């Protein structure tokens, strides 16, 4: 019994704990109110079910959030990810449609557009020392404008099967976006945990000046994280647009930045920078998607969706605050003391 | 530096001269209204969608064809301040009638009051305005009857079921709403609900907003398919974009759209009618941008001092497999 308690206590000390608990709460709700949520079948040669939907639709948010996580770890923030994802998608779709380009080079160009956006943000933050919120605000507004100019203000639609595969293909019955998500997660993990990049990022986030004195090229590190963030945002935008074979400069990735920031924070990474938690970020993003899919499956009236989402998020964020954590710790301690006294 | 100042001033003066000259020539143009011509100032909100572009084209070609009309057209590029200054220009130029397709609903009182004080009647196109006593500030509104569109969808479904001798069979309807609160959403939902109420065997089992976009239309439909995919026989979706997304979701769930699930949509875009021809969609209710002729007629009536209807609804059709091909390609 005590061992379980110890283990539980150890688990609660993990920063990722609250995102996990968030998902568990939502899943528990589904156990009672819509058990169909857990049905997974094999349909048309691929996996089919609500859980698969979460992993499928959630993958683009996971990808953006990983980039956001690195930026936040440097005590920055990139609020342009939604617009950048729209730009990436628009560039790829435009090249496919109007220039008759093949899918692979078009996707590459979309990524390049994301890279360019990242370079721009990195330039403003790292070189010109503009506050990240303000620096990325520029691209947040201008990005949608650029996407509109490319398409002439219209929604572009295409029929490319190869491009569509990016968003709704299946490999061995597993959704292709999910596979991309796993690869990107693995890539970011290797890049930050198997090289010194991760430590450098954390050092910049904890104290930029002392990091510089310690011999870390802070400019370079900042530039790298904004570029990664831009690249991943464009990739996620293309996945979303490939899913519906169209690009919509106005609506692609709308408010994506907020979901991404939320995923990172729920995952245990502090907005003050420093230590970052990739696993927590992935779980945080999947929590948000689980919530969305649950709301749609359960059938909450359209007018109240926002409020329901906000309430659940407030609840989970409250749980993760230090005050509630301390109260929780005290409670378990007192119980323990009580048990000992009785013994 | 000083030189530059002089240069700017010079350019400014020249520009002003041009403006004054412009005004002069314009007033002489409106003077030509003696010859029976009606000078109409039209302020379009911009070109945000293909639908809007079709609307602009309709207005422009109607003005060209109509020999009684002399139209001044202004594109506001989705900015209210541009529209307000365009209206002020029209007032200064002394046009006979002003028509506005307002970009937003609020903030029109002052400028429309100015038009009223100058005795220039105002026609609103497509969108409504809100505010204190705004009803006195315009003479007519021309646009779509969204509630009627919703009713049409319901009536079509009833006839379709009757044709297949399934009029009394139970129908499980999934309903994709547009952006909550948008006038197209409110009207269409209301109209369809009115008809659904009169059929006791119709049951709207799923109802959710897809925000008028493909992405969300698809995501919501995916969730519908998981929670009650075996039961749904009918999908009503409040615009073609959401429908396109939903069709993909239905196909990916292993069902045949248009067959297993009867699909009714709104807008009647080119993509929508193509889907009907492909058998993926069953009916599409038009949201007609071709209000040009109605605007011209109303403008002439207003100028001649005739009484006009406060609300003028444009004619809107319904497309299904019987008439889709004839009406392709669509202007939007």
XYZ file of C-alpha atoms in Angstrom:
675
model
C 0.000 0.000 0.000
C 2.721 2.394 1.037
C 4.661 1.458 -2.030
C 1.761 2.427 -4.249
C 1.492 5.686 -2.380
C 5.175 6.364 -2.843
C 4.905 5.609 -6.508
C 1.879 7.895 -6.820
C 3.754 10.638 -5.041
C 6.701 10.157 -7.345
C 4.396 10.329 -10.340
C 2.763 13.527 -9.119
C 6.158 15.167 -8.913
C 6.609 14.734 -12.649
C 5.826 17.926 -14.546
C 3.950 15.914 -17.159
C 1.580 14.449 -14.556
C -1.203 16.979 -15.018
C -1.487 16.595 -18.765
C -1.751 12.827 -18.226
C -4.419 13.357 -15.583
C -6.250 15.712 -17.960
C -6.407 13.037 -20.649
C -7.455 10.415 -18.116
C -10.314 12.615 -16.892
C -11.634 13.094 -20.424
C -11.228 9.392 -21.233
C -12.990 8.435 -18.003
C -15.863 10.684 -19.024
C -16.040 8.741 -22.279
C -16.011 5.389 -20.463
C -19.255 6.383 -18.772
C -21.011 8.530 -21.355
C -19.885 7.390 -24.789
C -18.205 3.989 -24.570
C -18.197 3.838 -28.370
C -15.241 6.212 -28.141
C -12.927 3.266 -27.486
C -14.097 1.093 -30.359
C -11.336 0.491 -32.866
C -12.099 -1.484 -35.990
C -10.437 -2.234 -39.283
C -12.374 -0.413 -41.977
C -11.452 -0.124 -45.678
C -7.944 -1.370 -44.970
C -7.142 1.055 -42.191
C -7.721 1.550 -38.482
C -10.964 3.306 -37.673
C -12.279 4.772 -34.431
C -12.406 7.873 -32.259
C -9.023 7.156 -30.654
C -7.513 6.893 -34.136
C -9.146 10.239 -34.970
C -7.447 11.800 -31.965
C -4.050 10.490 -33.074
C -4.790 11.524 -36.663
C -6.218 15.027 -36.192
C -4.042 15.703 -33.164
C -0.808 15.094 -35.022
C -0.669 18.552 -36.603
C -1.145 20.205 -33.204
C 1.543 17.965 -31.682
C 3.974 18.959 -34.438
C 3.387 22.702 -33.950
C 3.514 22.379 -30.180
C 6.933 20.723 -30.271
C 8.341 23.751 -32.105
C 6.517 26.070 -29.718
C 7.951 24.126 -26.763
C 11.531 24.844 -27.847
C 10.736 28.537 -28.358
C 9.064 28.824 -24.965
C 12.059 27.087 -23.379
C 14.197 30.066 -24.451
C 11.714 32.295 -22.610
C 10.231 33.308 -25.942
C 6.916 32.696 -27.668
C 5.952 32.413 -31.314
C 2.415 33.621 -31.909
C 2.828 33.497 -35.672
C 2.566 29.688 -35.989
C -1.070 29.790 -37.128
C -0.297 32.261 -39.910
C 2.907 30.460 -40.873
C 0.970 27.202 -41.184
C -1.461 28.995 -43.513
C 1.437 30.355 -45.579
C 3.086 26.918 -45.862
C -0.173 25.299 -46.937
C -0.971 28.077 -49.398
C 2.479 27.981 -51.022
C 2.294 24.200 -51.522
C -1.287 24.197 -52.814
C -0.681 27.183 -55.072
C 2.366 25.541 -56.670
C 0.424 22.307 -57.160
C -2.522 24.074 -58.710
C -1.130 26.952 -60.713
C 2.424 25.882 -61.486
C 1.526 22.241 -62.007
C 4.336 21.168 -59.718
C 4.547 17.586 -58.411
C 3.615 16.957 -54.799
C 7.099 16.357 -53.380
C 8.749 19.591 -54.604
C 5.605 21.550 -53.708
C 5.768 20.220 -50.148
C 9.449 21.090 -50.077
C 8.634 24.650 -51.157
C 5.985 24.835 -48.436
C 8.636 23.830 -45.912
C 11.000 26.424 -47.369
C 8.319 29.078 -46.863
C 8.074 27.998 -43.223
C 11.848 28.114 -42.947
C 11.894 31.644 -44.361
C 9.268 32.705 -41.798
C 11.410 31.156 -39.050
C 14.496 32.975 -40.289
C 12.576 36.259 -40.223
C 11.289 35.693 -36.665
C 14.741 34.577 -35.560
C 16.281 37.674 -37.109
C 13.917 39.978 -35.205
C 14.356 38.182 -31.882
C 17.996 37.107 -31.954
C 19.615 39.913 -33.937
C 17.419 42.929 -33.250
C 16.503 41.860 -29.697
C 12.814 42.629 -30.201
C 10.541 41.034 -27.610
C 9.356 37.690 -29.022
C 5.636 38.453 -28.609
C 5.993 41.684 -30.597
C 8.422 40.230 -33.139
C 6.174 37.298 -34.013
C 3.064 39.481 -33.912
C 4.271 40.980 -37.195
C 4.211 37.694 -39.067
C 0.986 36.701 -37.330
C -0.818 39.537 -39.088
C 1.245 39.754 -42.253
C 1.333 35.973 -42.801
C -2.378 35.741 -43.513
C -2.020 38.721 -45.813
C 0.725 36.931 -47.745
C -1.399 33.795 -48.011
C -4.295 35.925 -49.306
C -2.119 37.619 -51.893
C -0.821 34.273 -53.184
C -4.339 32.931 -53.694
C -5.921 36.239 -54.726
C -8.103 36.031 -51.626
C -9.761 32.790 -52.679
C -9.906 29.306 -51.214
C -7.777 27.075 -53.466
C -8.825 23.466 -54.017
C -6.804 20.713 -55.687
C -7.109 17.081 -56.738
C -3.552 15.873 -56.204
C -3.697 12.346 -54.738
C -0.044 12.460 -53.741
C -0.513 15.661 -51.766
C -3.698 14.336 -50.157
C -1.693 11.350 -48.907
C 0.170 13.720 -46.578
C -3.061 14.449 -44.740
C -5.177 11.329 -45.120
C -2.982 8.511 -46.361
C -2.446 5.285 -44.461
C 0.682 3.179 -44.066
C -0.013 -0.336 -42.768
C -3.423 0.922 -41.683
C -1.911 3.698 -39.558
C -2.777 7.305 -40.514
C 0.175 8.938 -42.264
C -0.043 12.168 -40.178
C 0.375 10.034 -37.052
C 3.522 8.511 -38.518
C 4.870 11.978 -39.343
C 4.045 13.043 -35.787
C 6.016 10.125 -34.331
C 8.985 10.807 -36.627
C 9.003 14.525 -35.811
C 8.770 13.825 -32.083
C 11.641 11.372 -32.366
C 13.640 13.849 -34.448
C 13.170 16.739 -32.022
C 13.988 14.434 -29.091
C 17.209 13.224 -30.713
C 18.165 16.768 -31.706
C 17.684 18.212 -28.240
C 18.475 15.316 -25.931
C 21.244 13.546 -27.772
C 23.167 16.691 -28.637
C 24.016 19.685 -26.498
C 21.311 21.744 -28.184
C 18.720 20.938 -25.498
C 20.985 22.037 -22.663
C 21.923 25.200 -24.538
C 18.249 26.037 -25.118
C 17.518 25.592 -21.424
C 20.563 27.692 -20.503
C 19.355 30.535 -22.743
C 15.910 30.302 -21.158
C 17.175 30.333 -17.591
C 19.572 33.251 -18.012
C 20.602 34.538 -21.399
C 23.481 36.654 -20.116
C 25.133 33.915 -18.098
C 24.593 31.514 -20.988
C 26.538 33.907 -23.187
C 29.309 34.149 -20.578
C 29.378 30.369 -20.448
C 30.326 30.415 -24.116
C 26.950 29.567 -25.683
C 26.184 31.462 -28.872
C 22.761 32.652 -27.746
C 22.007 34.353 -31.063
C 22.551 31.097 -32.883
C 20.412 29.108 -30.428
C 17.533 31.592 -30.660
C 17.747 31.547 -34.422
C 17.682 27.739 -34.483
C 14.562 27.427 -32.304
C 12.542 29.957 -34.328
C 13.559 28.229 -37.561
C 12.525 24.814 -36.220
C 9.260 26.342 -35.051
C 8.571 27.890 -38.479
C 9.401 24.649 -40.290
C 7.136 22.564 -38.069
C 4.314 25.119 -38.342
C 4.458 24.942 -42.149
C 4.526 21.131 -42.017
C 1.459 21.019 -39.797
C -0.328 23.513 -42.030
C 0.294 21.306 -45.059
C -0.975 18.217 -43.224
C -4.187 20.070 -42.357
C -4.653 21.397 -45.868
C -3.840 18.019 -47.465
C -6.505 16.478 -45.272
C -9.213 18.476 -47.049
C -7.326 19.093 -50.342
C -7.643 22.840 -50.110
C -5.915 25.894 -48.707
C -7.827 28.708 -47.054
C -5.701 31.722 -46.126
C -8.331 33.054 -43.737
C -9.061 29.931 -41.733
C -6.086 27.548 -41.939
C -4.494 27.336 -38.516
C -6.753 29.994 -37.013
C -5.981 30.334 -33.253
C -3.489 27.486 -33.597
C -0.914 29.500 -31.619
C -3.174 29.492 -28.564
C -3.727 25.735 -28.651
C 0.000 25.178 -29.103
C 0.938 27.418 -26.168
C -1.691 25.694 -24.046
C -0.323 22.262 -24.980
C 3.202 23.313 -23.982
C 2.124 24.830 -20.675
C -0.137 21.890 -19.788
C 2.839 19.674 -20.531
C 4.766 21.235 -17.673
C 7.026 23.723 -19.490
C 6.982 27.128 -17.827
C 6.404 30.335 -19.805
C 9.439 31.646 -17.913
C 11.635 29.390 -20.019
C 14.259 26.955 -18.857
C 13.529 23.264 -18.521
C 11.261 21.905 -21.235
C 9.269 18.690 -21.459
C 8.764 17.173 -24.908
C 6.708 14.203 -23.701
C 4.538 16.555 -21.672
C 3.994 18.740 -24.740
C 2.917 15.748 -26.846
C 0.512 14.618 -24.139
C -0.760 18.179 -23.656
C -1.530 18.496 -27.378
C -3.223 15.095 -27.455
C -5.260 16.147 -24.411
C -6.606 19.160 -26.305
C -7.487 16.989 -29.309
C -9.094 14.318 -27.098
C -11.221 17.056 -25.590
C -12.260 18.398 -29.016
C -13.077 14.964 -30.418
C -14.993 14.051 -27.256
C -17.055 17.226 -27.464
C -17.958 16.511 -31.096
C -18.690 12.829 -30.450
C -20.727 13.458 -27.340
C -22.657 16.244 -29.074
C -22.309 19.391 -26.990
C -24.482 22.153 -28.520
C -22.426 24.368 -30.834
C -23.045 27.516 -28.791
C -21.545 26.056 -25.623
C -18.437 24.322 -27.026
C -16.094 27.199 -26.192
C -17.332 27.402 -22.611
C -17.068 23.646 -22.036
C -13.527 23.635 -23.430
C -12.553 26.614 -21.288
C -13.977 25.028 -18.126
C -12.051 21.785 -18.609
C -8.842 23.684 -19.376
C -9.246 25.978 -16.346
C -9.791 22.894 -14.181
C -6.630 21.174 -15.426
C -4.532 24.367 -15.208
C -5.781 25.003 -11.668
C -4.810 21.472 -10.691
C -1.279 22.104 -11.893
C -0.707 25.334 -9.945
C 1.700 25.200 -7.009
C -0.929 26.198 -4.494
C -3.227 23.304 -5.351
C -0.228 20.987 -5.536
C 0.893 22.029 -2.051
C -2.608 21.598 -0.704
C -2.699 18.148 -2.276
C 0.686 17.294 -0.778
C -0.424 18.510 2.668
C -3.569 16.444 2.426
C -1.675 13.234 1.694
C 0.830 14.061 4.432
C -1.876 14.627 7.011
C -3.530 11.363 6.020
C -0.231 9.613 6.419
C 0.268 11.210 9.825
C -3.224 10.151 10.798
C -2.528 6.585 9.782
C 0.705 6.592 11.761
C -1.031 8.039 14.820
C -3.716 5.421 14.652
C -1.038 2.763 14.360
C 15.358 68.489 -46.472
C 13.715 71.833 -47.032
C 13.556 71.205 -50.714
C 11.686 67.969 -50.031
C 9.060 69.843 -48.055
C 8.468 72.136 -50.968
C 8.192 69.172 -53.259
C 5.598 67.484 -51.046
C 3.605 70.671 -50.817
C 3.710 71.069 -54.578
C 2.539 67.517 -55.146
C -0.195 68.071 -52.568
C -1.425 71.191 -54.336
C -1.437 69.488 -57.707
C -3.305 66.505 -56.241
C -5.888 68.835 -54.747
C -6.332 70.598 -58.047
C -7.010 67.251 -59.654
C -9.531 66.411 -56.954
C -11.366 69.677 -57.422
C -11.336 69.185 -61.164
C -12.623 65.657 -60.617
C -15.463 66.880 -58.477
C -16.348 69.447 -61.084
C -16.603 66.917 -63.840
C -18.600 64.608 -61.592
C -21.160 67.218 -60.735
C -21.630 67.844 -64.410
C -22.151 64.103 -64.771
C -24.892 64.103 -62.167
C -26.285 67.107 -63.955
C -26.883 64.766 -66.840
C -29.500 63.043 -64.701
C -31.841 65.597 -66.241
C -31.692 63.377 -69.290
C -33.467 60.682 -67.285
C -30.352 58.946 -66.028
C -30.060 57.836 -62.431
C -26.628 58.300 -60.890
C -25.976 55.415 -58.515
C -23.030 55.265 -56.145
C -22.243 51.665 -55.269
C -19.872 50.833 -52.420
C -18.825 47.173 -52.530
C -17.134 45.820 -49.415
C -14.324 44.122 -51.303
C -13.579 40.824 -53.019
C -13.268 38.355 -50.171
C -14.700 35.310 -51.976
C -15.761 34.045 -55.373
C -19.327 34.673 -54.287
C -18.520 38.336 -53.693
C -16.722 38.623 -57.029
C -19.814 37.209 -58.751
C -21.919 39.762 -56.869
C -19.693 42.603 -58.087
C -19.827 41.354 -61.663
C -23.604 41.089 -61.506
C -23.939 44.677 -60.283
C -21.516 46.017 -62.865
C -23.055 44.239 -65.839
C -26.584 45.149 -64.735
C -25.518 48.794 -64.568
C -23.953 48.611 -67.993
C -27.008 47.036 -69.589
C -29.434 49.389 -67.958
C -29.546 52.567 -70.036
C -31.137 54.549 -67.239
C -28.250 53.943 -64.869
C -24.977 55.784 -64.522
C -23.009 53.931 -61.857
C -19.981 54.987 -59.843
C -18.355 51.907 -58.315
C -16.067 51.862 -55.293
C -14.248 48.848 -53.831
C -13.574 49.178 -50.068
C -11.094 46.298 -49.749
C -12.844 44.969 -46.646
C -12.393 48.204 -44.689
C -15.259 50.122 -43.163
C -13.415 53.438 -43.199
C -13.007 53.105 -46.962
C -16.726 52.507 -47.316
C -17.593 55.496 -45.149
C -15.344 57.820 -47.129
C -16.746 56.405 -50.384
C -20.280 57.182 -49.196
C -19.204 60.710 -48.191
C -17.720 61.173 -51.670
C -20.986 60.041 -53.226
C -22.875 62.572 -51.100
C -20.535 65.367 -52.127
C -20.850 64.420 -55.751
C -24.604 64.613 -55.384
C -25.496 61.146 -56.664
C -29.192 60.231 -56.837
C -29.045 56.914 -54.986
C -26.397 55.215 -52.848
C -26.088 51.421 -52.601
C -23.882 49.777 -49.975
C -22.882 46.184 -49.330
C -21.734 46.816 -45.747
C -18.593 45.031 -44.531
C -19.721 45.052 -40.878
C -23.104 45.445 -39.199
C -22.462 48.384 -36.888
C -21.168 51.933 -37.052
C -23.202 53.269 -39.975
C -25.457 55.784 -38.177
C -23.415 58.946 -38.748
C -22.632 58.552 -42.418
C -26.117 57.296 -43.340
C -27.602 60.252 -41.432
C -25.494 62.507 -43.628
C -26.947 60.805 -46.716
C -30.439 61.210 -45.338
C -29.860 64.917 -44.619
C -28.731 65.302 -48.228
C -31.966 63.578 -49.312
C -30.166 60.681 -50.966
C -31.943 57.333 -50.540
C -29.761 54.371 -49.491
C -30.061 50.741 -50.602
C -28.391 48.033 -48.525
C -27.170 45.017 -50.453
C -26.794 41.487 -49.078
C -25.962 42.318 -45.469
C -28.001 44.066 -42.788
C -26.928 46.823 -40.421
C -27.569 47.249 -36.704
C -27.777 50.227 -34.373
C -30.131 52.811 -32.939
C -32.970 53.758 -35.310
C -31.060 52.458 -38.329
C -34.329 51.355 -39.939
C -35.063 54.974 -40.871
C -31.651 55.410 -42.457
C -32.139 53.173 -45.482
C -34.923 52.841 -48.009
C -34.525 49.233 -49.077
C -32.541 46.080 -48.422
C -31.836 43.552 -51.168
C -30.506 40.114 -50.381
C -31.071 36.455 -49.634
C -33.907 35.050 -47.551
C -31.916 32.577 -45.472
C -34.945 31.301 -43.584
C -36.628 30.515 -46.881
C -33.490 28.698 -48.011
C -33.707 26.522 -44.895
C -37.381 25.822 -45.544
C -36.582 24.881 -49.147
C -34.084 22.301 -47.919
C -36.744 20.759 -45.697
C -39.391 20.788 -48.432
C -37.003 19.196 -50.921
C -36.224 16.407 -48.460
C -39.946 15.754 -47.891
C -40.638 15.520 -51.647
C -37.568 13.351 -52.219
C -38.701 10.881 -49.583
C -42.224 10.841 -50.967
C -40.892 10.045 -54.438
C -39.143 6.996 -53.042
C -42.251 5.982 -51.083
C -40.356 6.486 -47.861
C -42.372 9.451 -46.616
C -43.278 7.777 -43.354
C -39.938 6.091 -42.703
C -37.872 7.308 -39.791
C -35.147 9.771 -40.801
C -32.083 10.339 -38.661
C -30.639 13.686 -39.629
C -27.141 14.984 -38.953
C -26.937 18.756 -39.144
C -23.754 20.782 -39.773
C -24.233 24.395 -38.751
C -22.313 27.411 -39.973
C -20.521 29.894 -37.731
C -22.786 30.370 -34.733
C -24.660 33.649 -34.966
C -23.941 34.394 -38.637
C -27.158 35.453 -40.367
C -26.861 32.596 -42.885
C -26.576 30.112 -40.009
C -29.448 31.543 -37.972
C -31.820 31.756 -40.959
C -31.051 28.355 -42.454
C -31.242 26.573 -39.086
C -34.567 28.264 -38.324
C -36.080 27.511 -41.730
C -35.092 23.848 -41.711
C -36.255 23.391 -38.127
C -39.692 24.784 -39.074
C -40.143 22.068 -41.686
C -38.592 19.345 -39.530
C -41.108 20.088 -36.795
C -43.997 19.193 -39.085
C -42.571 15.705 -39.726
C -42.809 13.587 -36.623
C -40.631 10.879 -38.187
C -37.686 13.279 -38.698
C -35.167 13.311 -35.914
C -32.131 15.629 -35.843
C -29.797 13.333 -33.910
C -26.548 15.250 -34.388
C -26.128 19.003 -34.582
C -22.826 20.811 -34.393
C -21.040 23.825 -35.847
C -18.415 23.361 -38.564
C -17.742 27.123 -38.805
C -18.376 27.168 -42.570
C -14.905 25.656 -43.244
C -13.862 22.394 -44.922
C -11.520 21.380 -42.131
C -14.023 21.669 -39.349
C -16.821 20.270 -41.480
C -14.723 17.158 -41.979
C -13.645 16.872 -38.348
C -17.185 17.237 -37.019
C -18.566 14.767 -39.566
C -15.863 12.270 -38.574
C -17.091 12.512 -35.000
C -20.729 12.133 -36.153
C -19.769 8.975 -38.053
C -18.168 7.516 -34.940
C -21.032 8.290 -32.594
C -23.972 7.431 -34.870
C -22.666 6.588 -38.331
C -24.911 3.527 -38.663
C -28.044 5.545 -37.973
C -27.569 8.720 -40.033
C -29.616 8.746 -43.272
C -29.540 12.450 -44.028
C -26.927 15.181 -43.777
C -27.892 18.832 -43.943
C -24.868 21.119 -44.160
C -25.172 24.899 -44.166
C -22.569 25.582 -46.849
C -20.763 23.780 -49.651
C -17.309 24.059 -48.075
C -18.346 22.100 -44.993
C -20.184 19.628 -47.213
C -17.018 18.903 -49.216
C -15.190 18.082 -45.988
C -18.103 16.000 -44.709
C -18.276 13.994 -47.949
C -14.633 12.976 -47.429
C -15.356 11.948 -43.846
C -18.314 9.813 -44.995
C -16.209 8.124 -47.662
C -13.396 7.451 -45.225
C -15.910 5.826 -42.876
C -16.716 3.381 -45.689
C -20.125 4.795 -46.642
C -21.303 6.174 -49.968
C -22.271 9.849 -49.802
C -25.453 10.617 -51.734
C -26.601 7.023 -51.436
C -26.224 5.737 -47.898
C -26.594 9.265 -46.674
C -28.747 11.805 -48.516
C -26.904 15.110 -48.577
C -28.430 18.575 -48.781
C -26.197 21.629 -48.904
C -26.391 25.403 -49.369
C -24.702 28.025 -51.617
C -24.720 26.085 -54.918
C -21.117 26.735 -55.840
C -19.500 25.137 -58.872
C -17.936 22.476 -56.607
C -21.357 21.805 -55.111
C -23.072 21.191 -58.439
C -20.148 19.059 -59.588
C -20.686 16.909 -56.486
C -24.341 16.507 -57.497
C -23.286 15.361 -60.972
C -20.822 12.935 -59.356
C -23.681 11.545 -57.291
C -22.076 12.536 -53.999
C -24.631 15.179 -53.143
C -28.399 15.223 -53.660
C -29.524 18.831 -53.480
C -27.950 22.270 -53.253
C -29.931 25.381 -52.363
C -28.748 28.502 -54.102
C -27.561 31.581 -52.293
C -27.850 33.987 -55.193
C -25.225 36.722 -55.632
C -26.906 38.036 -58.798
C -28.694 40.927 -57.160
C -27.546 43.484 -59.771
C -30.837 43.825 -61.641
C -32.820 44.166 -58.430
C -30.470 46.917 -57.247
C -30.906 48.846 -60.514
C -34.700 48.477 -60.500
C -34.944 49.664 -56.913
C -32.579 52.582 -57.540
C -34.677 53.784 -60.500
C -37.903 53.427 -58.520
C -36.429 55.422 -55.646
C -35.259 58.181 -57.973
C -38.689 58.386 -59.561
C -40.177 58.767 -56.116
C -42.091 55.480 -56.233
C -42.689 53.462 -53.104
C -40.403 50.457 -52.824
C -40.495 47.362 -50.659
C -38.328 47.678 -47.580
C -37.044 44.132 -48.063
C -36.412 42.776 -51.525
C -35.462 39.104 -51.751
C -33.485 37.940 -54.764
C -34.782 34.931 -56.637
C -33.039 31.755 -55.518
C -33.236 28.305 -57.063
C -32.633 24.774 -55.946
C -30.415 22.353 -57.793
C -30.516 18.585 -57.866
C -29.641 15.925 -60.420
C -32.487 17.104 -62.724
C -31.160 20.594 -63.360
C -27.542 20.686 -62.157
C -25.917 20.045 -65.521
C -27.897 22.760 -67.281
C -26.691 25.345 -64.791
C -22.975 24.602 -64.947
C -20.516 26.226 -64.802
C -21.541 28.446 -61.937
C -20.205 31.988 -61.586
C -18.776 31.192 -58.142
